[in-house]
Amino acid sequence: MKKSAPCTFTSINHQIHYAMSFIGGGVEVISFIFLFKALIGFMTSNLIFGINTFANGKFDYISLYHIGIVVIWMLIAAIHQLCMIKFTNFRKRTPWHGYAISLTINCFLLASFILIGQYMLTSGVLGSLPTPSITPLIIIGLMFMYIQNYLIKSGGTNYPTTTSVVTTVYVLMTTSLVNYLNHNISKSERQASLREGLHYLLVLIHFSAGAYITAKLSSHFGFYSLFLMLFILIAVTMNTWFTHSRFLCSSSDENSNDKAI
């Protein structure tokens, strides 16, 4: 059985994981409230919304809206894969180099999402029904959430999940916690199952807390309620860059000592 990292806030990988869950909850609830029930991290729900409108015989922009979100998501995934192939020789200088770059990009995407979204909200662009004019905002949100999902999926915690609370997380959490009661396995395996179950529980708690807090703030501040998420994201990004820098410095010191010897 693979060795699981302890479920604590002291690990920067877990800090990234839980922060992404908290932020993801906030962004999801804002998109649901202001972007006509679009869940930019839940493609299955968008697919169901789209299929339902088609089944009712509606073939206008409103019916294409949710299906379009799924299509854009797949295009982003395809572009990302092409970039991975194109820059396959890119060498990460530390284990946190890629995280730091991705988090920095997401800081700009989230800031753009907040400012553009609030402008559209106050100027009346976000009316009672979706229109093509909101497509740029949707694309920014999808790019942000795609990076969120990619980061947390490869966040170094060795647990298969995403920033969005999907059915799999509930099943994995319940399975791991119940498996802790299985006395037919070794104590170390039971402890590993407990750590994994608690990790998923923390993912759910952070996501739910982020969504709840943002939903409460949204009635007063609109998209500006996501500034809390932006500040947290900036803090996590800076911490990741500091960790990257410290790792570089320690590595260079070791190399200097090797050369001196």
Coordinates of C-alpha atoms in Angstrom, one line a residue:
M1 CA 0.0 0.0 0.0
K2 CA 1.4 3.4 -0.9
K3 CA 2.5 5.6 1.9
S4 CA 0.3 8.6 2.5
A5 CA 1.5 12.0 3.7
P6 CA 0.2 13.1 7.1
C7 CA -3.0 15.2 6.8
T8 CA -1.7 18.5 8.3
F9 CA -1.4 22.1 7.4
T10 CA 2.4 22.0 7.8
S11 CA 2.8 20.4 4.4
I12 CA 2.7 23.0 1.6
N13 CA 1.2 20.4 -0.7
H14 CA -1.8 20.1 1.7
Q15 CA -1.9 23.9 2.1
I16 CA -2.3 24.2 -1.7
H17 CA -4.9 21.4 -1.7
Y18 CA -7.1 22.9 1.0
A19 CA -6.7 26.4 -0.2
M20 CA -7.7 25.4 -3.7
S21 CA -10.8 23.6 -2.3
F22 CA -11.8 26.7 -0.3
I23 CA -11.3 29.1 -3.3
G24 CA -13.0 26.7 -5.7
G25 CA -16.1 26.6 -3.5
G26 CA -16.3 30.4 -3.6
V27 CA -15.8 30.7 -7.4
E28 CA -18.4 27.9 -8.0
V29 CA -21.1 29.5 -5.9
I30 CA -20.5 32.9 -7.6
S31 CA -20.8 31.3 -11.1
F32 CA -24.0 29.6 -10.0
I33 CA -25.6 32.7 -8.6
F34 CA -24.6 35.3 -11.3
L35 CA -23.9 33.2 -14.4
F36 CA -27.2 31.5 -14.8
K37 CA -26.5 28.4 -12.8
A38 CA -23.3 27.7 -14.7
L39 CA -21.0 25.5 -12.6
I40 CA -17.6 26.1 -14.1
G41 CA -16.1 23.2 -12.3
F42 CA -18.9 20.6 -12.7
M43 CA -19.1 19.7 -16.4
T44 CA -21.6 16.9 -15.7
S45 CA -24.2 19.3 -14.3
N46 CA -23.8 21.6 -17.3
L47 CA -24.2 18.7 -19.7
I48 CA -27.5 17.7 -17.9
F49 CA -28.8 21.3 -18.0
G50 CA -28.0 21.4 -21.8
I51 CA -29.6 18.1 -22.5
N52 CA -32.7 19.0 -20.6
T53 CA -33.2 22.2 -22.7
F54 CA -32.7 20.3 -25.9
A55 CA -35.2 17.7 -24.7
N56 CA -37.7 20.5 -24.3
G57 CA -37.3 21.5 -27.9
K58 CA -35.4 24.8 -27.3
F59 CA -32.6 25.5 -29.8
D60 CA -31.5 29.1 -29.0
Y61 CA -28.4 30.5 -27.2
I62 CA -29.9 29.7 -23.8
S63 CA -30.1 26.0 -24.7
L64 CA -26.6 26.1 -26.1
Y65 CA -25.2 28.0 -23.1
H66 CA -24.5 25.0 -20.8
I67 CA -23.4 22.8 -23.7
G68 CA -21.0 25.5 -24.8
I69 CA -19.4 25.6 -21.4
V70 CA -18.6 21.9 -21.7
V71 CA -17.2 22.4 -25.2
I72 CA -15.0 25.3 -24.1
W73 CA -13.7 23.2 -21.2
M74 CA -12.7 20.4 -23.6
L75 CA -10.9 23.0 -25.8
I76 CA -9.0 24.3 -22.8
A77 CA -8.0 20.7 -22.0
A78 CA -6.9 20.1 -25.6
I79 CA -4.8 23.3 -25.7
H80 CA -3.2 22.4 -22.4
Q81 CA -2.2 19.0 -23.7
L82 CA -0.8 20.6 -26.8
C83 CA 1.3 23.0 -24.7
M84 CA 2.5 20.0 -22.6
I85 CA 3.7 18.4 -25.8
K86 CA 5.2 21.6 -27.1
F87 CA 7.1 22.4 -24.0
T88 CA 7.9 18.8 -23.0
N89 CA 11.6 19.8 -22.4
F90 CA 10.7 22.4 -19.8
R91 CA 12.6 21.5 -16.7
K92 CA 11.1 22.4 -13.3
R93 CA 13.9 23.7 -11.1
T94 CA 12.2 22.5 -7.9
P95 CA 9.1 20.4 -7.1
W96 CA 7.1 23.6 -6.5
H97 CA 8.2 25.4 -9.6
G98 CA 5.2 24.4 -11.7
Y99 CA 2.8 25.0 -8.9
A100 CA 4.2 28.5 -8.4
I101 CA 3.8 29.4 -12.1
S102 CA 0.3 28.0 -12.3
L103 CA -0.8 29.8 -9.1
T104 CA 0.6 33.1 -10.4
I105 CA -1.4 32.7 -13.6
N106 CA -4.5 31.9 -11.6
C107 CA -4.0 35.1 -9.5
F108 CA -4.4 37.2 -12.7
L109 CA -7.3 35.1 -14.0
L110 CA -9.2 35.4 -10.7
A111 CA -8.6 39.2 -10.5
S112 CA -9.8 39.5 -14.1
F113 CA -12.9 37.4 -13.4
I114 CA -13.8 39.6 -10.4
L115 CA -13.3 42.9 -12.1
I116 CA -15.0 42.0 -15.4
G117 CA -17.8 40.2 -13.6
Q118 CA -18.5 43.1 -11.3
Y119 CA -18.5 45.5 -14.3
M120 CA -21.0 43.3 -16.2
L121 CA -23.1 42.9 -13.1
T122 CA -23.4 46.7 -12.4
S123 CA -23.7 47.7 -16.1
G124 CA -26.6 45.4 -16.7
V125 CA -24.8 43.0 -19.1
L126 CA -25.7 40.1 -16.8
G127 CA -29.5 40.4 -17.3
S128 CA -32.1 37.8 -16.7
L129 CA -30.9 35.4 -19.4
P130 CA -27.5 34.5 -20.8
T131 CA -26.2 36.3 -23.9
P132 CA -23.1 35.9 -26.1
S133 CA -21.6 39.0 -24.4
I134 CA -20.8 37.0 -21.2
T135 CA -18.7 34.4 -23.1
P136 CA -15.3 36.1 -22.3
L137 CA -16.2 36.0 -18.6
I138 CA -17.1 32.4 -18.9
I139 CA -13.9 31.6 -20.6
I140 CA -11.8 33.3 -17.9
G141 CA -13.7 31.4 -15.2
L142 CA -13.2 28.1 -17.0
M143 CA -9.5 28.7 -17.5
F144 CA -9.2 29.5 -13.8
M145 CA -11.1 26.4 -12.7
Y146 CA -9.2 24.2 -15.1
I147 CA -5.9 25.2 -13.5
Q148 CA -7.5 24.8 -10.1
N149 CA -8.4 21.2 -10.9
Y150 CA -5.1 20.4 -12.5
L151 CA -3.2 21.9 -9.5
I152 CA -5.1 20.0 -6.9
K153 CA -5.1 16.8 -8.9
S154 CA -1.3 16.9 -9.0
G155 CA -0.8 18.7 -5.7
G156 CA 1.5 16.1 -4.2
T157 CA -0.8 14.7 -1.6
N158 CA -1.2 11.4 -3.3
Y159 CA -4.9 11.5 -3.0
P160 CA -7.1 11.4 -6.2
T161 CA -9.5 14.3 -6.1
T162 CA -10.2 17.7 -7.7
T163 CA -10.9 21.1 -6.4
S164 CA -14.6 20.5 -6.9
V165 CA -16.7 18.4 -4.6
V166 CA -17.6 15.5 -6.8
T167 CA -19.4 12.2 -5.9
T168 CA -16.0 10.4 -5.9
V169 CA -14.8 12.5 -3.0
Y170 CA -17.7 11.4 -0.8
V171 CA -17.3 7.8 -1.7
L172 CA -13.5 7.8 -1.2
M173 CA -13.9 9.6 2.2
T174 CA -16.6 7.1 3.4
T175 CA -14.6 4.1 2.2
S176 CA -11.4 5.2 3.8
L177 CA -13.0 6.1 7.2
V178 CA -15.0 2.8 7.3
N179 CA -11.8 0.9 6.3
Y180 CA -10.2 2.2 9.5
L181 CA -12.6 -0.1 11.4
N182 CA -11.4 -3.1 9.4
H183 CA -9.3 -5.1 11.9
N184 CA -8.3 -7.7 9.3
I185 CA -5.7 -5.3 8.0
S186 CA -2.5 -4.0 9.8
K187 CA -2.5 -1.1 12.1
S188 CA -0.4 1.0 9.7
E189 CA -2.8 0.3 6.9
R190 CA -5.7 1.4 9.2
Q191 CA -3.9 4.6 10.1
A192 CA -3.2 5.3 6.4
S193 CA -6.9 4.9 5.7
L194 CA -7.8 7.2 8.5
R195 CA -5.4 9.9 7.3
E196 CA -6.9 9.6 3.8
G197 CA -10.4 9.8 5.0
L198 CA -9.7 12.8 7.1
H199 CA -8.0 14.5 4.1
Y200 CA -11.2 14.1 2.0
L201 CA -13.2 15.4 4.9
L202 CA -11.1 18.5 5.1
V203 CA -11.5 19.0 1.3
L204 CA -15.3 18.9 1.8
I205 CA -15.2 21.2 4.7
H206 CA -13.0 23.8 3.0
F207 CA -15.0 23.7 -0.2
S208 CA -18.3 24.0 1.7
A209 CA -16.9 26.8 3.9
G210 CA -15.7 28.8 0.8
A211 CA -19.0 28.4 -0.9
Y212 CA -21.0 29.4 2.2
I213 CA -19.0 32.5 3.1
T214 CA -19.0 33.7 -0.5
A215 CA -22.7 33.1 -0.9
K216 CA -23.3 35.2 2.2
L217 CA -21.1 38.0 1.0
S218 CA -22.4 37.9 -2.6
S219 CA -25.7 39.5 -1.7
H220 CA -23.8 42.7 -0.6
F221 CA -20.7 42.7 -2.7
G222 CA -21.4 40.7 -5.9
F223 CA -18.3 39.5 -7.6
Y224 CA -16.2 41.6 -5.2
S225 CA -17.0 39.0 -2.5
L226 CA -14.3 36.9 -4.3
F227 CA -11.6 39.3 -3.2
L228 CA -11.3 37.2 0.0
M229 CA -10.4 34.2 -2.3
L230 CA -8.0 36.3 -4.3
F231 CA -6.1 37.4 -1.1
I232 CA -5.9 33.8 0.0
L233 CA -4.7 32.7 -3.4
I234 CA -2.0 35.5 -3.5
A235 CA -0.8 34.4 0.0
V236 CA -0.6 30.7 -1.1
T237 CA 1.2 31.8 -4.3
M238 CA 3.8 33.8 -2.4
N239 CA 4.4 31.0 0.0
T240 CA 4.9 28.6 -2.9
W241 CA 7.4 30.9 -4.5
F242 CA 9.2 31.3 -1.2
T243 CA 9.4 27.5 -0.8
H244 CA 10.7 27.3 -4.4
S245 CA 13.4 29.9 -3.6
R246 CA 14.4 28.3 -0.3
F247 CA 14.8 24.9 -2.1
L248 CA 17.0 26.6 -4.8
C249 CA 19.1 28.2 -2.2
S250 CA 19.6 25.0 -0.2
S251 CA 20.4 23.1 -3.4
S252 CA 23.0 25.7 -4.4
D253 CA 24.6 25.7 -1.0
E254 CA 24.9 21.9 -1.2
N255 CA 26.5 22.2 -4.7
S256 CA 28.9 24.8 -3.4
N257 CA 29.9 22.6 -0.6
D258 CA 30.4 19.7 -2.9
K259 CA 32.7 21.8 -5.2
A260 CA 34.7 23.0 -2.2
I261 CA 35.3 19.5 -1.0

